[in-house]
Amino acid sequence: MAAQIPVSIDRRSPVPLSHQLAQQLAAAIDTGVLKPGDAFENELALAERLEVSRPTVRRAIGDLAARGLLVRRRGIGTTVAKAVVHRRKDLAGLFDDLVREGRTPLTEVLAFEPGRSNPEVAGILGLEPDTPLVHLERLRSVEEGPVAVLRNWLPPQWAGIDPGELTGRGLFSILRSHGVVPAVAQQAIGARPADEAERRLLRLGHDVAVLTMSRHTYDAAGTPVEFADHCYRHDRYRFDVTVYAT
């Protein structure tokens, strides 16, 4: 039996009815009123209860499905999606995001390679092209399964880092414990098809896209700290960005 969520529609507001509906339903999911796996009120019943058109409800449900909050399955109906990790606009790593949302991060170190060369990344870090860098690759998961493949490059002074630390702490936390404080980062968000290794690690089917994030991080003095190249399962991760009118 699908729960009926109290929704208040203000017909005098300039905000479109579908957006009002989507906002309130999303809030019910975010606050746990609607929980992962809960059946969702069907389109016709919701339209009749709120006295709005079916296209209005369809747009709201479509928006929530596109954001990964609802899942529509033929023969089953619409249900609340499994929990999605949110990346907010503050400078934090995936480990911190998971802990903040009450999740238990699980980390497998796939590679720890001191002394690896990468001229392009060395240039990003303001180093000579032949500088031996530290390359890290980790698989970050939660109870439901894998979330992301995390690839990071660090300057050579981090060659002595203990790989064991990477299983129980986030990279930013380790950097801070060694006196390096990440202060600002330039991030680029995108999407692309997963490669074969990523499909295997993230348990994805063929022709499935992953979310991507590349990041250049600096300390307060403007010194490059790290370069990240991450990819995420689109159904378990979301980037939240607040924008303002000029």
XYZ file of N, CA, C and O in Angstrom, residues 18-177:
640
model
N 4.140 21.548 -10.781
C 4.948 20.324 -10.823
C 6.210 20.470 -9.983
O 6.650 19.510 -9.327
N 6.793 21.689 -9.981
C 8.009 21.913 -9.193
C 7.675 21.918 -7.702
O 8.429 21.383 -6.888
N 6.547 22.524 -7.325
C 6.116 22.489 -5.927
C 5.960 21.052 -5.456
O 6.408 20.669 -4.365
N 5.305 20.251 -6.282
C 5.075 18.854 -5.932
C 6.396 18.090 -5.823
O 6.623 17.358 -4.849
N 7.274 18.280 -6.797
C 8.559 17.578 -6.783
C 9.380 17.958 -5.555
O 10.014 17.097 -4.920
N 9.382 19.237 -5.185
C 10.156 19.696 -4.031
C 9.678 19.011 -2.753
O 10.478 18.557 -1.930
N 8.363 18.946 -2.578
C 7.825 18.385 -1.339
C 7.998 16.867 -1.281
O 8.270 16.302 -0.214
N 7.873 16.212 -2.394
C 8.085 14.770 -2.415
C 9.562 14.437 -2.195
O 9.898 13.477 -1.495
N 10.445 15.245 -2.790
C 11.881 15.042 -2.580
C 12.249 15.237 -1.114
O 13.065 14.498 -0.554
N 11.617 16.242 -0.475
C 11.883 16.490 0.946
C 11.432 15.299 1.790
O 12.094 14.932 2.770
N 10.302 14.681 1.408
C 9.820 13.513 2.144
C 10.799 12.352 2.034
O 10.988 11.576 2.982
N 11.459 12.239 0.879
C 12.459 11.182 0.694
C 13.733 11.520 1.466
O 14.301 10.677 2.165
N 14.178 12.773 1.361
C 15.423 13.180 2.019
C 15.336 13.072 3.540
O 16.331 12.779 4.203
N 14.149 13.338 4.106
C 13.990 13.314 5.563
C 13.599 11.943 6.094
O 13.473 11.761 7.301
N 13.405 10.981 5.207
C 13.095 9.627 5.651
C 11.632 9.338 5.857
O 11.271 8.240 6.308
N 10.758 10.299 5.557
C 9.316 10.012 5.626
C 8.977 8.910 4.632
O 8.204 7.991 4.913
N 9.574 9.014 3.432
C 9.532 7.926 2.457
C 10.896 7.255 2.471
O 11.922 7.918 2.328
N 10.915 5.952 2.647
C 12.169 5.227 2.795
C 12.472 4.402 1.545
O 11.561 4.072 0.777
N 13.765 4.068 1.320
C 14.118 3.249 0.165
C 13.286 1.984 0.075
O 13.106 1.268 1.066
N 12.729 1.747 -1.104
C 11.894 0.571 -1.322
C 10.418 0.802 -1.107
O 9.590 -0.037 -1.496
N 10.033 1.931 -0.478
C 8.611 2.214 -0.255
C 7.882 2.360 -1.586
O 8.401 2.957 -2.534
N 6.672 1.827 -1.633
C 5.829 2.035 -2.810
C 5.398 3.497 -2.862
O 5.188 4.136 -1.826
N 5.292 4.014 -4.084
C 4.960 5.419 -4.275
C 3.564 5.525 -4.862
O 3.182 4.746 -5.727
N 2.808 6.486 -4.361
C 1.427 6.696 -4.819
C 1.390 6.842 -6.340
O 2.198 7.574 -6.923
N 0.463 6.137 -6.991
C 0.474 6.173 -8.452
C 0.006 7.523 -8.989
O -0.645 8.308 -8.296
N 0.365 7.745 -10.220
C 0.159 9.044 -10.874
C -1.290 9.496 -10.854
O -1.605 10.640 -10.511
N -2.214 8.590 -11.197
C -3.630 8.956 -11.263
C -4.179 9.285 -9.882
O -4.873 10.293 -9.704
N -3.863 8.447 -8.891
C -4.364 8.675 -7.536
C -3.844 9.992 -6.976
O -4.584 10.750 -6.330
N -2.561 10.288 -7.232
C -1.972 11.528 -6.725
C -2.601 12.739 -7.404
O -2.883 13.759 -6.753
N -2.839 12.656 -8.705
C -3.460 13.764 -9.432
C -4.870 14.028 -8.911
O -5.268 15.185 -8.709
N -5.635 12.978 -8.674
C -7.003 13.154 -8.186
C -7.020 13.699 -6.773
O -7.829 14.565 -6.434
N -6.120 13.217 -5.938
C -6.095 13.680 -4.541
C -5.728 15.147 -4.449
O -6.286 15.894 -3.633
N -4.788 15.600 -5.290
C -4.332 16.988 -5.222
C -5.112 17.918 -6.146
O -4.880 19.125 -6.143
N -5.979 17.319 -6.968
C -6.784 18.088 -7.928
C -5.874 18.872 -8.880
O -6.047 20.073 -9.099
N -4.916 18.153 -9.424
C -4.051 18.711 -10.455
C -4.082 17.757 -11.652
O -4.592 16.636 -11.563
N -3.540 18.199 -12.760
C -3.580 17.374 -13.962
C -2.555 16.231 -13.883
O -1.547 16.332 -13.179
N -2.823 15.183 -14.637
C -1.882 14.065 -14.683
C -0.531 14.489 -15.275
O 0.518 14.049 -14.781
N -0.499 15.342 -16.316
C 0.810 15.794 -16.805
C 1.635 16.511 -15.735
O 2.866 16.399 -15.712
N 0.956 17.255 -14.838
C 1.671 17.930 -13.748
C 2.352 16.915 -12.845
O 3.534 17.039 -12.497
N 1.604 15.878 -12.471
C 2.158 14.832 -11.613
C 3.241 14.067 -12.362
O 4.284 13.728 -11.798
N 2.997 13.811 -13.647
C 3.965 13.052 -14.442
C 5.308 13.790 -14.507
O 6.366 13.186 -14.412
N 5.250 15.126 -14.664
C 6.494 15.904 -14.712
C 7.232 15.832 -13.382
O 8.465 15.712 -13.345
N 6.492 15.917 -12.264
C 7.123 15.874 -10.942
C 7.775 14.518 -10.697
O 8.925 14.435 -10.249
N 7.057 13.443 -11.018
C 7.610 12.102 -10.815
C 8.789 11.867 -11.753
O 9.797 11.277 -11.369
N 8.685 12.360 -12.991
C 9.788 12.232 -13.933
C 11.032 12.944 -13.445
O 12.160 12.453 -13.621
N 10.840 14.119 -12.827
C 11.980 14.866 -12.282
C 12.658 14.076 -11.168
O 13.892 13.977 -11.124
N 11.863 13.481 -10.272
C 12.443 12.711 -9.172
C 13.130 11.450 -9.682
O 14.170 11.042 -9.155
N 12.566 10.842 -10.713
C 13.199 9.650 -11.296
C 14.529 10.021 -11.944
O 15.529 9.300 -11.824
N 14.551 11.184 -12.645
C 15.785 11.629 -13.293
C 16.870 11.952 -12.268
O 18.071 11.812 -12.553
N 16.470 12.369 -11.078
C 17.424 12.686 -10.014
C 17.826 11.449 -9.217
O 18.605 11.534 -8.268
N 17.281 10.303 -9.573
C 17.652 9.064 -8.901
C 16.928 8.820 -7.597
O 17.313 7.936 -6.829
N 15.851 9.581 -7.329
C 15.113 9.417 -6.076
C 13.992 8.396 -6.189
O 13.585 7.808 -5.177
N 13.461 8.216 -7.390
C 12.402 7.235 -7.623
C 12.835 6.278 -8.724
O 13.623 6.639 -9.601
N 12.305 5.075 -8.665
C 12.566 4.065 -9.689
C 11.228 3.579 -10.219
O 10.344 3.195 -9.441
N 11.077 3.610 -11.557
C 9.841 3.134 -12.179
C 10.108 1.803 -12.860
O 10.983 1.711 -13.720
N 9.361 0.762 -12.474
C 9.540 -0.573 -13.051
C 8.209 -1.063 -13.617
O 7.176 -0.989 -12.938
N 8.270 -1.575 -14.826
C 7.071 -2.118 -15.467
C 6.555 -3.310 -14.656
O 7.281 -4.230 -14.327
N 5.269 -3.281 -14.357
C 4.641 -4.372 -13.631
C 4.755 -4.266 -12.129
O 4.090 -5.002 -11.398
N 5.627 -3.366 -11.661
C 5.819 -3.192 -10.216
C 5.313 -1.841 -9.760
O 4.712 -1.693 -8.706
N 5.533 -0.841 -10.585
C 5.136 0.508 -10.227
C 6.324 1.348 -9.816
O 7.483 0.990 -10.051
N 6.046 2.460 -9.171
C 7.096 3.406 -8.765
C 7.437 3.200 -7.301
O 6.548 3.115 -6.448
N 8.721 3.101 -7.009
C 9.184 2.945 -5.635
C 10.293 3.950 -5.353
O 10.911 4.499 -6.268
N 10.531 4.180 -4.074
C 11.620 5.064 -3.668
C 12.935 4.330 -3.898
O 13.082 3.160 -3.536
N 13.881 5.019 -4.539
C 15.170 4.404 -4.865
C 15.977 4.153 -3.608
O 15.730 4.731 -2.544
N 16.969 3.276 -3.758
C 17.926 3.083 -2.672
C 18.651 4.393 -2.412
O 18.734 5.261 -3.276
N 19.187 4.501 -1.194
C 19.806 5.764 -0.790
C 20.899 6.185 -1.755
O 21.714 5.386 -2.190
N 20.909 7.456 -2.105
C 21.906 8.035 -2.995
C 22.804 8.956 -2.176
O 22.321 9.749 -1.369
N 24.099 8.844 -2.353
C 25.039 9.711 -1.651
C 25.077 11.061 -2.340
O 25.165 11.148 -3.559
N 25.024 12.129 -1.564
C 24.990 13.485 -2.108
C 26.344 14.158 -1.928
O 26.887 14.191 -0.827
N 26.898 14.699 -2.993
C 28.102 15.525 -2.901
C 27.650 16.980 -2.902
O 27.095 17.476 -3.874
N 27.867 17.662 -1.804
C 27.471 19.064 -1.699
C 28.599 19.955 -2.186
O 29.642 19.488 -2.603
N 28.399 21.256 -2.076
C 29.348 22.181 -2.684
C 30.571 22.453 -1.821
O 31.478 23.148 -2.245
N 30.609 21.912 -0.560
C 31.785 22.134 0.263
C 32.888 21.179 -0.168
O 32.656 20.175 -0.827
N 34.132 21.496 0.220
C 35.292 20.699 -0.168
C 35.419 19.531 0.802
O 35.892 19.668 1.922
N 34.968 18.377 0.352
C 35.040 17.164 1.163
C 35.191 15.982 0.230
O 34.829 16.037 -0.939
N 35.722 14.899 0.756
C 35.865 13.689 -0.036
C 34.655 12.790 0.117
O 33.762 13.026 0.947
N 34.623 11.713 -0.673
C 33.510 10.780 -0.625
C 33.389 10.132 0.752
O 32.275 9.915 1.245
N 34.519 9.831 1.387
C 34.487 9.242 2.726
C 33.704 10.145 3.674
O 32.831 9.684 4.423
N 34.003 11.447 3.640
C 33.317 12.405 4.518
C 31.833 12.497 4.170
O 30.981 12.601 5.061
N 31.504 12.468 2.878
C 30.096 12.520 2.463
C 29.323 11.346 3.040
O 28.198 11.490 3.527
N 29.925 10.158 2.973
C 29.247 8.961 3.461
C 29.046 9.009 4.970
O 27.951 8.719 5.473
N 30.084 9.389 5.706
C 29.983 9.464 7.160
C 28.928 10.486 7.564
O 28.125 10.257 8.475
N 28.900 11.627 6.888
C 27.941 12.686 7.197
C 26.503 12.202 7.016
O 25.597 12.648 7.727
N 26.288 11.285 6.091
C 24.947 10.780 5.845
C 24.649 9.511 6.637
O 23.664 8.820 6.396
N 25.520 9.196 7.612
C 25.264 8.056 8.469
C 25.572 6.713 7.843
O 25.119 5.671 8.329
N 26.359 6.703 6.782
C 26.711 5.464 6.098
C 28.059 4.943 6.594
O 28.817 5.657 7.248
N 28.373 3.705 6.269
C 29.639 3.098 6.644
C 30.494 2.904 5.394
O 30.210 2.007 4.588
N 31.517 3.742 5.188
C 32.360 3.595 3.994
C 33.183 2.311 4.057
O 33.742 1.964 5.097
N 33.248 1.623 2.944
C 34.078 0.424 2.803
C 35.065 0.703 1.672
O 34.656 1.069 0.575
N 36.358 0.525 1.937
C 37.378 0.903 0.965
C 38.307 -0.267 0.661
O 38.820 -0.908 1.580
N 38.515 -0.523 -0.615
C 39.521 -1.490 -1.067
C 40.591 -0.733 -1.839
O 40.276 -0.017 -2.791
N 41.840 -0.852 -1.408
C 42.942 -0.207 -2.108
C 43.328 -1.092 -3.296
O 43.817 -2.210 -3.125
N 43.096 -0.583 -4.490
C 43.379 -1.336 -5.706
C 44.815 -1.137 -6.174
O 45.397 -2.028 -6.791
N 45.366 0.037 -5.903
C 46.737 0.323 -6.331
C 47.339 1.389 -5.420
O 46.658 2.344 -5.033
N 48.604 1.200 -5.054
C 49.386 2.216 -4.354
C 50.759 2.200 -5.014
O 51.526 1.258 -4.849
N 51.033 3.216 -5.830
C 52.211 3.204 -6.693
C 53.056 4.459 -6.500
O 52.882 5.452 -7.202
N 53.992 4.455 -5.551
C 54.949 5.567 -5.471
C 55.908 5.482 -6.662
O 56.220 4.394 -7.152
N 56.353 6.618 -7.142
C 57.350 6.633 -8.198
C 56.804 6.452 -9.593
O 57.553 6.151 -10.519
N 55.502 6.662 -9.771
C 54.924 6.510 -11.110
C 54.937 7.858 -11.826
O 54.582 8.878 -11.254
N 55.308 7.845 -13.090
C 55.389 9.086 -13.877
C 54.077 9.334 -14.621
O 53.430 8.398 -15.101
N 53.718 10.603 -14.712
C 52.596 11.044 -15.531
C 52.848 12.519 -15.844
O 52.508 13.391 -15.040
N 53.457 12.822 -16.977
C 53.832 14.207 -17.292
C 52.653 15.176 -17.251
O 52.803 16.320 -16.812
N 51.488 14.732 -17.721
C 50.329 15.641 -17.745
C 49.911 16.021 -16.332
O 49.695 17.197 -16.028
N 49.806 15.031 -15.439
C 49.418 15.323 -14.059
C 50.519 16.106 -13.348
O 50.229 17.009 -12.550
N 51.772 15.780 -13.630
C 52.871 16.541 -13.029
C 52.746 18.022 -13.363
O 52.956 18.889 -12.504
N 52.378 18.321 -14.611
C 52.173 19.718 -14.998
C 51.050 20.359 -14.210
O 51.141 21.525 -13.788
N 49.955 19.616 -13.996
C 48.826 20.128 -13.214
C 49.269 20.448 -11.786
O 48.834 21.438 -11.187
N 50.158 19.607 -11.253
C 50.634 19.802 -9.881
C 51.802 20.789 -9.796
O 52.359 20.994 -8.718
N 52.158 21.392 -10.928
C 53.225 22.384 -10.939
C 54.609 21.788 -10.777
O 55.523 22.450 -10.273
N 54.785 20.527 -11.218
C 56.053 19.821 -11.061
C 56.673 19.536 -12.429
O 56.013 19.632 -13.463
N 57.938 19.165 -12.437
C 58.615 18.804 -13.680
C 57.981 17.543 -14.277
O 57.515 16.674 -13.543
N 57.955 17.437 -15.611
C 57.265 16.316 -16.259
C 57.729 14.935 -15.802
O 56.924 13.991 -15.768
N 59.016 14.785 -15.458
C 59.539 13.470 -15.085
C 59.491 13.217 -13.580
O 60.079 12.247 -13.078
N 58.775 14.068 -12.825
C 58.685 13.894 -11.366
C 57.980 12.579 -11.032
O 56.903 12.305 -11.561
N 58.549 11.751 -10.160
C 57.872 10.510 -9.750
C 56.728 10.830 -8.781
O 56.948 11.337 -7.687
N 55.518 10.547 -9.206
C 54.338 10.868 -8.413
C 53.858 9.644 -7.630
O 54.332 8.531 -7.819
N 52.898 9.882 -6.750
C 52.247 8.803 -6.007
C 50.854 8.609 -6.602
O 50.044 9.539 -6.600
N 50.595 7.415 -7.098
C 49.296 7.121 -7.705
C 48.510 6.193 -6.784
O 49.010 5.154 -6.338
N 47.267 6.579 -6.485
C 46.370 5.777 -5.650
C 45.138 5.411 -6.453
O 44.615 6.229 -7.215
N 44.653 4.205 -6.261
C 43.374 3.818 -6.842
C 42.614 3.002 -5.795
O 43.157 2.035 -5.249
N 41.382 3.429 -5.522
C 40.575 2.768 -4.493
C 39.160 2.513 -5.010
O 38.659 3.263 -5.850
N 38.539 1.484 -4.466
C 37.122 1.212 -4.710
C 36.381 1.533 -3.424
O 36.643 0.940 -2.375
N 35.461 2.498 -3.495
C 34.697 2.905 -2.316
C 33.280 2.352 -2.443
O 32.612 2.534 -3.468
N 32.834 1.663 -1.392
C 31.529 1.010 -1.404
C 30.740 1.359 -0.150
O 31.282 1.906 0.819
N 29.452 1.022 -0.174
C 28.584 1.061 0.999
C 27.940 -0.321 1.119
O 28.274 -1.233 0.360
N 27.029 -0.464 2.077
C 26.430 -1.773 2.313
C 25.754 -2.330 1.069
O 25.792 -3.539 0.815
N 25.134 -1.462 0.269
C 24.406 -1.931 -0.911
C 25.319 -2.359 -2.046
O 24.887 -3.065 -2.953
N 26.575 -1.920 -2.013
C 27.490 -2.271 -3.088
C 28.409 -1.120 -3.435
O 28.463 -0.095 -2.743
N 29.161 -1.248 -4.523
C 30.158 -0.235 -4.894
C 29.532 1.088 -5.306
O 28.451 1.113 -5.900
N 30.236 2.174 -4.998
C 29.784 3.522 -5.331
C 30.717 4.180 -6.335
O 30.268 4.797 -7.299
N 32.034 4.068 -6.129
C 32.965 4.854 -6.944
C 34.324 4.189 -7.058
O 34.763 3.458 -6.165
N 34.986 4.471 -8.173
C 36.401 4.171 -8.349
C 37.143 5.500 -8.234
O 36.863 6.442 -8.985
N 38.060 5.588 -7.277
C 38.754 6.835 -6.960
C 40.218 6.722 -7.364
O 40.946 5.860 -6.864
N 40.638 7.583 -8.268
C 42.040 7.626 -8.694
C 42.613 8.992 -8.312
O 42.054 10.029 -8.685
N 43.703 8.973 -7.579
C 44.327 10.221 -7.118
C 45.821 10.198 -7.396
O 46.454 9.141 -7.370
N 46.363 11.400 -7.644
C 47.807 11.586 -7.841
C 48.291 12.616 -6.824
O 47.666 13.674 -6.657
N 49.412 12.289 -6.174
C 49.973 13.161 -5.151
C 51.424 13.478 -5.469
O 52.109 12.698 -6.150
N 51.937 14.609 -4.953
C 53.371 14.921 -5.111
C 54.235 13.845 -4.448
O 53.762 13.083 -3.595
N 55.535 13.775 -4.816
C 56.395 12.673 -4.352
C 56.601 12.608 -2.847
O 56.955 11.544 -2.324
N 56.399 13.709 -2.115
C 56.624 13.660 -0.666
C 55.647 12.731 0.055
O 55.831 12.422 1.227
N 54.615 12.272 -0.672
C 53.639 11.374 -0.056
C 53.967 9.908 -0.328
O 53.144 9.022 -0.041
N 55.144 9.616 -0.829
C 55.513 8.229 -1.139
C 55.536 7.339 0.107
O 55.379 6.122 0.006
N 55.750 7.934 1.280
C 55.834 7.149 2.509
C 54.513 6.956 3.222
O 54.485 6.402 4.334
N 53.424 7.379 2.627
C 52.128 7.231 3.257
C 51.823 5.748 3.461
O 52.218 4.891 2.661
N 51.152 5.420 4.552
C 50.802 4.027 4.853
C 49.536 3.649 4.085
O 48.464 4.204 4.345
N 49.612 2.708 3.134
C 48.416 2.315 2.377
C 47.286 1.815 3.272
O 46.113 1.933 2.926
N 47.654 1.260 4.443
C 46.622 0.784 5.363
C 45.710 1.887 5.858
O 44.538 1.640 6.179
N 46.257 3.124 5.929
C 45.422 4.249 6.369
C 44.268 4.505 5.409
O 43.213 5.010 5.803
N 44.484 4.169 4.146
C 43.493 4.493 3.124
C 42.225 3.652 3.235
O 41.210 3.990 2.641
N 42.272 2.555 3.983
C 41.079 1.724 4.117
C 40.135 2.235 5.194
O 38.946 1.911 5.168
N 40.658 3.030 6.121
C 39.815 3.470 7.230
C 39.625 4.960 7.339
O 38.909 5.426 8.238
N 40.235 5.727 6.417
C 40.128 7.186 6.477
C 40.042 7.725 5.064
O 40.515 7.107 4.104
N 39.487 8.932 4.959
C 39.490 9.619 3.684
C 40.846 10.243 3.410
O 41.613 10.539 4.336
N 41.149 10.462 2.128
C 42.447 11.035 1.756
C 42.634 12.419 2.357
O 43.720 12.746 2.852
N 41.594 13.259 2.320
C 41.730 14.606 2.885
C 42.041 14.541 4.375
O 42.805 15.354 4.903
N 41.454 13.604 5.090
C 41.725 13.461 6.515
C 43.184 13.098 6.749
O 43.831 13.615 7.675
N 43.722 12.213 5.908
C 45.131 11.829 6.036
C 46.033 13.029 5.748
O 47.008 13.278 6.475
N 45.706 13.790 4.704
C 46.511 14.973 4.390
C 46.505 15.961 5.557
O 47.553 16.506 5.933
N 45.332 16.179 6.137
C 45.242 17.131 7.254
C 46.053 16.655 8.452
O 46.659 17.465 9.162
N 46.054 15.347 8.707
C 46.802 14.822 9.858
C 48.301 15.001 9.684
O 49.058 14.947 10.656
